[in-house]
Structure formats: structure tokens, C-alpha cells
Short mmCIF file of C-alpha atoms and ligand atoms in Angstrom, two decimals:
data_model
loop_
_atom_site.label_atom_id
_atom_site.label_comp_id
_atom_site.label_asym_id
_atom_site.label_seq_id
_atom_site.Cartn_x
_atom_site.Cartn_y
_atom_site.Cartn_z
CA MET A 1 -40.75 119.02 51.53
CA THR A 2 -42.45 122.08 50.19
CA ASP A 3 -46.19 122.30 51.34
CA TRP A 4 -47.54 122.62 47.61
CA GLN A 5 -51.14 124.38 47.32
CA VAL A 6 -51.13 122.65 44.11
CA PRO A 7 -48.78 119.70 43.78
CA LEU A 8 -47.70 118.57 40.23
CA SER A 9 -49.44 115.08 40.72
CA ASP A 10 -51.47 113.50 43.51
CA VAL A 11 -52.45 110.02 44.66
CA ALA A 12 -55.67 108.70 46.03
CA THR A 13 -55.06 107.31 49.64
CA ASP A 14 -58.60 105.85 50.14
CA GLU A 15 -60.07 102.81 51.99
CA GLU A 16 -60.46 100.65 48.88
CA LEU A 17 -56.76 101.04 48.12
CA VAL A 18 -55.68 100.39 51.53
CA ARG A 19 -58.00 97.37 51.73
CA ALA A 20 -56.47 95.88 48.48
CA ALA A 21 -53.09 96.07 49.99
CA ALA A 22 -53.88 94.92 53.35
CA ASP A 23 -55.99 91.90 52.09
CA THR A 24 -53.20 90.89 49.84
CA VAL A 25 -50.54 91.47 52.93
CA GLU A 26 -53.13 89.00 54.97
CA SER A 27 -53.32 86.63 52.30
CA GLY A 28 -49.65 85.46 52.61
CA TRP A 29 -48.70 85.36 49.30
CA TRP A 30 -46.69 88.39 48.48
CA SER A 31 -44.79 87.49 45.02
CA MET A 32 -45.96 87.09 41.75
CA GLY A 33 -49.16 85.17 41.78
CA PRO A 34 -52.90 85.27 41.43
CA ARG A 35 -53.31 89.01 41.43
CA VAL A 36 -50.67 89.56 39.12
CA ALA A 37 -52.45 87.08 36.85
CA GLU A 38 -55.70 88.74 37.13
CA PHE A 39 -54.13 92.47 36.93
CA GLU A 40 -52.66 90.99 33.45
CA GLN A 41 -55.58 89.75 32.24
CA ALA A 42 -57.56 92.97 32.97
CA PHE A 43 -54.89 95.22 31.40
CA GLY A 44 -55.00 93.04 28.34
CA GLU A 45 -58.57 93.45 28.00
CA LEU A 46 -58.22 97.29 28.32
CA THR A 47 -55.78 97.42 25.31
CA GLY A 48 -57.32 94.59 23.33
CA SER A 49 -53.88 92.84 23.49
CA LYS A 50 -53.48 88.84 23.44
CA HIS A 51 -50.78 88.88 26.08
CA ALA A 52 -49.96 91.29 28.84
CA LEU A 53 -47.17 90.70 31.12
CA ALA A 54 -46.68 92.69 34.25
CA VAL A 55 -43.29 93.80 35.28
CA ALA A 56 -41.28 95.72 38.11
CA ASN A 57 -41.65 99.24 36.33
CA GLY A 58 -41.73 100.85 33.03
CA THR A 59 -38.01 100.74 32.40
CA ALA A 60 -38.00 96.93 32.81
CA ALA A 61 -40.80 96.84 30.45
CA LEU A 62 -38.66 98.89 27.77
CA HIS A 63 -35.56 96.74 28.71
CA LEU A 64 -37.27 93.45 27.92
CA ALA A 65 -38.97 94.77 24.97
CA LEU A 66 -35.85 95.69 23.25
CA LEU A 67 -34.27 92.44 24.14
CA ALA A 68 -37.11 90.56 23.03
CA VAL A 69 -37.26 92.06 19.51
CA GLU A 70 -33.23 91.05 19.54
CA CYS A 71 -31.88 94.81 19.63
CA GLY A 72 -28.16 94.40 20.36
CA PRO A 73 -24.49 95.38 19.25
CA GLY A 74 -24.03 96.96 15.98
CA ASP A 75 -27.76 97.91 15.96
CA GLU A 76 -29.30 101.41 15.86
CA VAL A 77 -32.46 102.39 17.72
CA LEU A 78 -34.42 105.57 16.81
CA VAL A 79 -36.06 107.26 19.76
CA PRO A 80 -37.19 110.89 20.27
CA SER A 81 -34.68 113.22 22.35
CA LEU A 82 -37.62 115.03 23.97
CA ASN A 83 -38.35 111.97 26.19
CA PHE A 84 -37.58 110.30 29.60
CA VAL A 85 -34.20 109.04 29.67
CA ALA A 86 -35.50 105.36 30.27
CA ALA A 87 -35.84 104.38 26.81
CA ALA A 88 -32.44 105.70 25.73
CA ASN A 89 -30.78 103.98 28.73
CA THR A 90 -32.44 100.73 27.97
CA ILE A 91 -31.25 100.74 24.30
CA VAL A 92 -27.75 101.35 25.59
CA HIS A 93 -28.07 98.40 28.12
CA THR A 94 -28.76 96.18 25.21
CA GLY A 95 -25.70 97.06 23.34
CA ALA A 96 -27.51 98.97 20.70
CA THR A 97 -26.97 102.61 19.83
CA PRO A 98 -29.72 105.20 20.29
CA VAL A 99 -30.26 107.63 17.50
CA PHE A 100 -32.28 110.97 18.64
CA VAL A 101 -35.00 112.04 16.43
CA ASP A 102 -36.66 115.42 16.29
CA ILE A 103 -40.10 116.36 17.10
CA VAL A 104 -42.72 117.72 14.83
CA GLY A 105 -42.84 121.19 16.16
CA ASP A 106 -44.41 123.54 18.62
CA ASP A 107 -48.02 122.15 18.14
CA ASP A 108 -46.86 118.55 18.28
CA LEU A 109 -44.19 117.55 20.60
CA ASN A 110 -44.17 113.79 19.20
CA MET A 111 -41.63 112.34 17.01
CA ASP A 112 -41.55 113.44 13.50
CA PRO A 113 -42.08 110.81 10.99
CA ALA A 114 -40.22 112.78 8.08
CA ASP A 115 -37.29 112.88 10.75
CA VAL A 116 -37.60 109.20 11.38
CA GLU A 117 -37.34 108.55 7.76
CA ALA A 118 -34.26 110.63 7.62
CA ALA A 119 -32.60 109.00 10.36
CA ILE A 120 -32.90 105.46 9.12
CA THR A 121 -29.96 103.53 8.20
CA PRO A 122 -29.22 99.80 7.19
CA LYS A 123 -28.19 99.63 10.96
CA THR A 124 -31.80 100.60 12.32
CA LYS A 125 -33.26 97.62 14.16
CA ALA A 126 -36.14 99.45 16.04
CA ILE A 127 -37.88 102.66 16.60
CA VAL A 128 -39.08 103.43 20.20
CA VAL A 129 -42.06 105.63 19.84
CA LEU A 130 -43.28 107.81 22.72
CA HIS A 131 -46.96 109.09 23.01
CA TYR A 132 -45.72 112.42 24.60
CA GLY A 133 -48.10 113.46 27.30
CA GLY A 134 -50.60 110.88 26.36
CA TYR A 135 -51.21 112.34 22.73
CA ALA A 136 -50.68 109.54 20.30
CA ALA A 137 -48.03 109.88 17.92
CA ASP A 138 -48.93 109.31 14.20
CA MET A 139 -49.02 105.59 14.27
CA ASP A 140 -49.95 105.30 10.50
CA ALA A 141 -46.78 107.09 9.11
CA LEU A 142 -44.46 105.38 11.96
CA ALA A 143 -45.55 101.95 11.08
CA ARG A 144 -45.46 102.37 7.27
CA ILE A 145 -42.15 103.80 7.68
CA ALA A 146 -41.06 100.93 10.12
CA GLU A 147 -42.26 98.22 7.73
CA SER A 148 -40.56 99.72 4.45
CA ALA A 149 -37.28 99.77 6.67
CA GLY A 150 -37.65 96.38 8.09
CA ALA A 151 -37.55 97.98 11.70
CA THR A 152 -39.49 96.78 14.48
CA LEU A 153 -41.74 99.37 16.39
CA VAL A 154 -41.89 99.39 20.23
CA GLU A 155 -44.12 101.67 22.10
CA ASP A 156 -43.21 103.75 24.88
CA ALA A 157 -46.90 104.10 25.97
CA ALA A 158 -46.00 105.14 29.78
CA HIS A 159 -47.88 108.29 29.19
CA ALA A 160 -50.78 106.75 27.34
CA PRO A 161 -52.85 104.04 29.18
CA GLY A 162 -56.43 104.39 27.57
CA GLY A 163 -55.14 106.46 25.00
CA SER A 164 -55.92 105.72 21.35
CA TRP A 165 -54.93 106.47 17.72
CA ASN A 166 -57.87 105.96 15.21
CA GLY A 167 -59.76 103.96 17.53
CA ARG A 168 -57.07 101.45 18.56
CA LYS A 169 -55.42 101.70 22.15
CA CYS A 170 -51.99 103.03 22.47
CA GLY A 171 -49.51 100.23 23.09
CA THR A 172 -50.99 97.94 20.31
CA PHE A 173 -49.36 99.14 17.14
CA GLY A 174 -45.81 98.09 17.99
CA ALA A 175 -44.60 94.62 18.18
CA VAL A 176 -44.52 95.31 21.84
CA GLY A 177 -46.14 98.07 24.09
CA CYS A 178 -44.65 99.42 27.38
CA PHE A 179 -46.45 101.01 30.36
CA SER A 180 -45.46 102.62 33.60
CA PHE A 181 -47.38 102.51 36.94
CA PHE A 182 -45.00 104.96 38.60
CA SER A 183 -46.65 107.06 41.35
CA ASN A 184 -47.25 110.06 38.94
CA LYS A 185 -48.61 108.04 36.23
CA ASN A 186 -52.37 107.79 35.17
CA LEU A 187 -52.57 104.32 36.76
CA PRO A 188 -50.28 104.58 39.82
CA VAL A 189 -49.21 101.69 41.96
CA GLY A 190 -45.81 103.09 43.17
CA GLU A 191 -43.53 100.92 41.04
CA GLY A 192 -44.61 98.85 38.25
CA GLY A 193 -45.30 98.31 34.51
CA MET A 194 -46.99 96.25 31.94
CA ILE A 195 -45.79 94.88 28.60
CA VAL A 196 -48.49 94.02 25.67
CA THR A 197 -48.25 92.09 22.85
CA ASP A 198 -50.10 89.84 20.40
CA ASP A 199 -47.06 87.75 19.22
CA ASP A 200 -47.04 84.32 20.98
CA ASP A 201 -43.08 83.97 20.35
CA LEU A 202 -42.36 87.47 21.75
CA LYS A 203 -44.73 86.71 24.86
CA GLU A 204 -42.60 83.56 25.57
CA ARG A 205 -39.34 85.44 25.21
CA LEU A 206 -40.72 88.11 27.52
CA ARG A 207 -41.94 85.82 30.11
CA LEU A 208 -38.62 83.83 30.33
CA LEU A 209 -36.58 87.16 30.35
CA ARG A 210 -38.87 88.66 33.11
CA SER A 211 -37.87 85.84 35.39
CA HIS A 212 -34.16 84.51 35.12
CA GLY A 213 -35.02 82.60 31.92
CA MET A 214 -36.69 79.91 34.35
CA THR A 215 -39.23 77.71 32.93
CA THR A 216 -41.44 77.58 36.01
CA LEU A 217 -42.19 80.18 38.97
CA THR A 218 -42.09 79.98 42.70
CA TRP A 219 -45.87 80.27 42.54
CA ASP A 220 -46.26 77.37 40.29
CA ARG A 221 -43.98 75.26 42.45
CA HIS A 222 -46.07 76.50 45.45
CA ARG A 223 -49.09 75.16 43.87
CA GLY A 224 -47.52 71.75 43.29
CA HIS A 225 -47.85 72.41 39.32
CA ALA A 226 -44.18 72.06 39.10
CA HIS A 227 -41.17 70.48 40.85
CA SER A 228 -38.02 71.98 39.34
CA TYR A 229 -37.10 74.15 36.42
CA ASP A 230 -34.61 74.51 33.58
CA VAL A 231 -32.87 77.97 32.67
CA VAL A 232 -33.04 78.59 28.93
CA THR A 233 -31.79 82.02 28.90
CA GLN A 234 -30.11 84.68 30.99
CA GLY A 235 -32.90 86.68 32.16
CA PHE A 236 -33.67 89.07 34.92
CA ASN A 237 -35.96 89.64 37.91
CA TYR A 238 -38.31 92.13 36.56
CA ARG A 239 -41.53 90.72 38.20
CA LEU A 240 -44.17 92.64 39.81
CA ASP A 241 -45.51 91.73 43.15
CA GLU A 242 -49.02 90.85 44.41
CA ILE A 243 -49.49 94.01 46.79
CA ARG A 244 -48.83 96.26 43.67
CA ALA A 245 -51.04 94.11 41.50
CA ALA A 246 -53.82 94.48 44.11
CA LEU A 247 -53.38 98.26 43.87
CA GLY A 248 -53.23 98.12 40.12
CA LEU A 249 -56.54 96.28 39.83
CA VAL A 250 -58.24 99.01 41.76
CA GLN A 251 -56.46 101.69 39.73
CA LEU A 252 -57.46 100.06 36.43
CA ARG A 253 -61.00 100.25 37.23
CA ARG A 254 -60.79 103.99 37.93
CA LEU A 255 -58.48 104.56 34.84
CA PRO A 256 -61.52 105.92 32.61
CA GLU A 257 -62.67 108.35 35.35
CA GLU A 258 -59.17 109.40 36.08
CA ASN A 259 -58.43 110.03 32.36
CA ALA A 260 -61.87 111.85 32.04
CA GLY A 261 -61.02 114.17 34.92
CA ARG A 262 -57.73 114.80 33.43
CA ALA A 263 -59.24 115.61 30.19
CA ARG A 264 -61.57 118.19 31.92
CA VAL A 265 -58.47 119.80 33.84
CA SER A 266 -56.48 119.99 30.53
CA SER A 267 -59.20 121.55 28.62
CA ARG A 268 -59.83 124.40 31.30
CA TYR A 269 -56.16 124.98 31.00
CA ARG A 270 -56.24 125.14 27.28
CA GLU A 271 -59.38 127.49 27.19
CA ALA A 272 -57.70 129.97 29.67
CA LEU A 273 -53.98 129.75 28.42
CA HIS A 274 -53.65 129.00 24.67
CA GLY A 275 -52.70 132.26 23.11
CA THR A 276 -52.83 134.45 26.47
CA ALA A 277 -49.64 136.44 27.00
CA GLY A 278 -47.87 134.53 24.21
CA ILE A 279 -48.19 131.06 25.96
CA THR A 280 -49.50 128.17 23.76
CA MET A 281 -50.51 124.59 24.57
CA PRO A 282 -49.31 121.91 22.12
CA PHE A 283 -51.72 119.65 20.70
CA PRO A 284 -54.47 122.21 19.71
CA ASP A 285 -56.20 119.69 17.50
CA ALA A 286 -59.56 118.59 18.94
CA GLU A 287 -59.19 115.08 17.78
CA ALA A 288 -55.77 114.65 19.35
CA GLN A 289 -57.38 115.84 22.64
CA THR A 290 -60.15 113.34 22.41
CA ARG A 291 -58.08 110.27 22.06
CA SER A 292 -55.26 111.61 24.51
CA SER A 293 -54.99 110.12 28.11
CA HIS A 294 -53.89 113.47 29.27
CA HIS A 295 -51.13 112.42 31.12
CA LEU A 296 -49.37 115.89 31.21
CA ALA A 297 -50.47 119.38 30.91
CA VAL A 298 -47.50 121.11 29.14
CA VAL A 299 -47.35 124.62 27.76
CA LEU A 300 -44.95 126.34 25.67
CA LEU A 301 -43.67 129.78 27.23
CA PRO A 302 -43.02 132.65 24.85
CA ALA A 303 -39.44 132.47 23.41
CA GLY A 304 -36.90 134.31 25.66
CA VAL A 305 -38.92 134.14 28.80
CA ASP A 306 -36.87 133.12 31.81
CA ARG A 307 -38.23 129.88 32.89
CA ILE A 308 -36.45 129.30 35.82
CA GLY A 309 -37.80 132.78 36.91
CA VAL A 310 -41.31 131.74 36.14
CA ARG A 311 -41.01 128.49 38.21
CA GLU A 312 -39.70 130.32 41.03
CA ARG A 313 -42.55 132.66 41.07
CA LEU A 314 -44.91 129.81 40.96
CA THR A 315 -43.03 127.85 43.88
CA GLU A 316 -43.34 131.20 45.77
CA LYS A 317 -47.17 130.76 45.34
CA ARG A 318 -46.75 126.94 46.37
CA ILE A 319 -47.62 125.81 42.86
CA GLN A 320 -45.45 122.76 41.47
CA THR A 321 -44.38 122.70 38.11
CA SER A 322 -41.83 120.57 36.05
CA VAL A 323 -40.15 120.25 32.78
CA HIS A 324 -40.78 117.21 30.57
CA TYR A 325 -38.17 116.92 29.40
CA PRO A 326 -34.54 118.11 29.38
CA PRO A 327 -33.82 116.64 25.90
CA ILE A 328 -31.64 113.61 26.21
CA HIS A 329 -29.18 114.51 23.61
CA ARG A 330 -27.97 117.32 25.95
CA PHE A 331 -27.15 115.08 28.98
CA SER A 332 -23.43 114.40 29.70
CA ALA A 333 -23.90 110.61 29.40
CA TYR A 334 -25.50 111.28 25.85
CA GLY A 335 -22.87 113.67 24.56
CA GLU A 336 -21.02 111.12 22.60
CA LEU A 337 -23.91 109.00 21.80
CA GLY A 338 -27.15 109.43 19.98
CA GLY A 339 -25.99 109.69 16.37
CA ARG A 340 -25.18 113.69 16.82
CA ARG A 341 -28.12 114.63 14.62
CA GLU A 342 -29.34 118.17 14.42
CA LEU A 343 -32.61 118.47 16.51
CA PRO A 344 -33.45 122.08 15.86
CA ARG A 345 -37.29 121.84 16.73
CA THR A 346 -36.45 120.28 19.94
CA ASP A 347 -33.75 122.52 20.88
CA ALA A 348 -36.40 125.31 19.87
CA VAL A 349 -38.86 124.05 22.65
CA ALA A 350 -36.37 122.67 25.11
CA ASP A 351 -35.96 125.91 27.04
CA ARG A 352 -39.86 126.72 26.93
CA VAL A 353 -41.74 123.64 27.96
CA LEU A 354 -43.25 123.79 31.21
CA THR A 355 -45.39 121.20 32.81
CA LEU A 356 -48.43 122.17 35.20
CA PRO A 357 -50.07 120.35 37.78
CA LEU A 358 -52.60 117.55 36.29
CA TYR A 359 -54.63 115.14 38.08
CA ALA A 360 -58.27 114.06 38.16
CA ALA A 361 -58.82 115.48 41.68
CA LEU A 362 -57.76 118.95 40.99
CA THR A 363 -60.69 121.53 41.27
CA ASP A 364 -61.59 124.31 38.95
CA GLU A 365 -60.41 127.02 41.85
CA GLN A 366 -57.24 125.38 41.71
CA VAL A 367 -56.77 125.20 37.99
CA ASP A 368 -57.79 128.86 37.74
CA LEU A 369 -55.13 129.71 40.47
CA VAL A 370 -52.72 128.13 38.35
CA VAL A 371 -53.57 130.07 35.16
CA THR A 372 -53.70 133.33 37.18
CA GLU A 373 -50.35 132.88 38.53
CA LEU A 374 -48.89 131.49 35.57
CA VAL A 375 -49.95 134.50 33.41
CA ALA A 376 -48.58 136.88 36.13
CA ALA A 377 -45.31 135.01 36.38
CA VAL A 378 -44.89 135.17 32.48
CA GLY A 379 -45.79 138.89 32.54
CA ALA A 380 -43.27 139.65 35.32
CA ALA A 381 -40.41 137.59 33.78
C1 PLP B 401 -41.88 107.94 28.86
C2 PLP B 401 -41.66 107.32 29.98
N1 PLP B 401 -41.06 106.35 29.51
C3 PLP B 401 -40.55 105.23 30.59
C4 PLP B 401 -40.64 105.59 31.74
C5 PLP B 401 -40.06 104.63 32.97
O1 PLP B 401 -41.11 104.28 33.81
P1 PLP B 401 -40.72 103.58 35.15
O2 PLP B 401 -40.50 104.74 36.11
O3 PLP B 401 -42.04 102.89 35.69
O4 PLP B 401 -39.50 102.85 35.14
C6 PLP B 401 -41.41 106.74 32.35
C7 PLP B 401 -41.59 106.84 33.54
O5 PLP B 401 -41.24 107.60 34.54
C8 PLP B 401 -41.81 107.92 31.28
O6 PLP B 401 -42.22 108.65 31.71
#
């Protein structure tokens, strides 16, 4: 493992988190139980959702969401190609076909409502909206388009806990909102996720699908609240455990501080880099920044710059970078899938996006070092 001077992301490992995990281990109840229920309650309060269901990870959240809104064989589901592959994979696992949609452009890496409209067909069942890097997509336009097409909105809010659009939290515009608590996320627990919805029927379907379609849980039976169960649908084991829920409760309390710290780092990058050496930083609009959860600090390198060379120079300086994302439509597994639509704006940024280190504990000195080394690397490339 490289000894990074500035890693891409970092997790806190302090006494409060260790205590939360240790207390849970000592409690003797490790599977889904009271801490999961408390975490769900608290997360639902954060988003203002009627229901929140904790799940094993963000991919499980998306899979359950798509099944709950009844995506299946013969359906098309629109999804941005500049995205993590989880949404596309889960669409395929429901039997539906992913149809890839372009981004707005260099300044806005979210899915383009006009291209969503162009991609809609009578088969369009759902639209999976990503809030890229924590910057909310245009939910007014997307909700309008979904409604007039009779398609269901599902939000992939993996990047956006605490993010908002016009005063309303990301994850609450769609029929279902999906979150990830993977280690590099704003609210990390290792592996974990959450689904939010205001719809009672969807909540019930999601709850059943999360746990094998069983009508009662081991926890209910342990407490003597139930003696047996029926199986009313073919579900999965996508449950979260108590240890991760205990970590999640601590991390959830820290989320406002974490997001504020990320905002500080992001704006320091932006001030130093936007317009320097031909580099730009997407989402230059001040309001987009105010409502973002700042999950990613992404810059666009000047066209033609050798990104691999830039990344290698930064690695030599022990600065970790990443690429969010290699577009899904270019992966071997999706060569034949995805509707074969032209995605010129996605293709135009695909070889230029570069993700810089971002987490609240980054110091100004570390940020300045990344800036200096990035500008030097671009100059030399
Ligand atoms: C946009 C997006 N969607 C979905 C996921 C899947 O989440 P998880 O890794 O928790 O399964 C991730 C995270 O890795 C992600 O970044």
C-alpha cells in the first residue's frame, strides 16, 4: 500500500466510534435490531422522509428500489453513463434495460434533462437520477419530465446525504431515495446503505424484499413478539447489522460538520484552480455549491492533457487521485447494452475528469500542496 501524503479519502478512527462498535459487540445482539431502528429513525429525520430502511449497502438500496417500483423485463430505465456502475448493474439484475443519458456539459456533470426527454420511449419505466459528487441534479425539470412520461423517479443519492435542491433534501424527490455508507462516503460505516420513501406501500414492499419476503424478523421473535412467519415474496438478505448501525449513528451526528469541512476544502480548491493552467472545476454556480454535500472534488483537465501522466506525477508526490467515472457505456459488459445512444458531452469529459482528495480533516497546507503539484503536473504533461 502506498504511504500517501494526501490520500483520496480518510475515515476517523477515534474513541467514540470504537466505543460505539465495542458496546454493540458487548450487547450480545449483532444482527438487525434496536440500533438499526434508531439509525433509521434518525436518518429519516435528516431527510424529512416518512420511512427510512437501512440496508447492507448502496447497491442493495438501488436493487430493492428498482424492484419495489416494479422494473422488470421489457422495461427501459434511464441512467447517466458518467456514474458508478452500481445503478446500471442493478437495472440489469431486475431484467430491465439501462438506457444511458448524457450530462449537461463541462460545468454540470449531472444528467441532462433535455437528453432524458430525448431518451424516453413508451418502455421507459424509471429514471435513476445521480446527484454527481453531491451536487443536486435539476430535480424540478426531471420530476416534470418523469411525470409527463409516466416514469418513476429513483434517486441515487449515494453522494448526497445532507445535500439539497431548493430547500428540499436530496433523496426525497423520487419515489425512493438510495444512500451509500461505503468507507469513502460522507457518512462512512464500512458497508451500509439506506432507502427513504414517503410511500407506505413501497415501504412495505422494500421491507419484505430486504429480508427474504418474511413477515417477521429474528429480532421480533427474539423479543417474543412473534413465533413464526410467512414468506409472501421472494426477497434477499440485504439487512444492515447492529455494529454498523452503531457507527452510523455516530457518523450521522457528525454529518453536518463533515459536509461543512468538505465545503471548506472544496472552495479552497476552487479558488486556486478554477481557470488556472486551463483547469476548470465543474459546478461553478455559487448556489449549486451551497446546497452540495461536497462528496467529490472533481476538476477538468485541459483537453489533450495526458491524464495518466498527471496522475503518475501526483502519485510520485504521494498524492492520491481517482477518476469519477470511466463512463459505463464504454465498459465491455455494456457494449451491447445501454441503448447505444450518442453521449458526446460525456465522451468529451471522460478523459479529462480527475478527482482530488476530499475529506473534512484535510488541512489547508495539504490542499495547497495538492494545488501546487497539480498545476505543476499539468504544466509538465
Ligand atoms: C453513485 C453511487 N451509486 C451507488 C453506489 C453503491 O454503493 P455501495 O458501494 O454502498 O454498494 C456508489 C458507491 O460506491 C456510488 O458512488
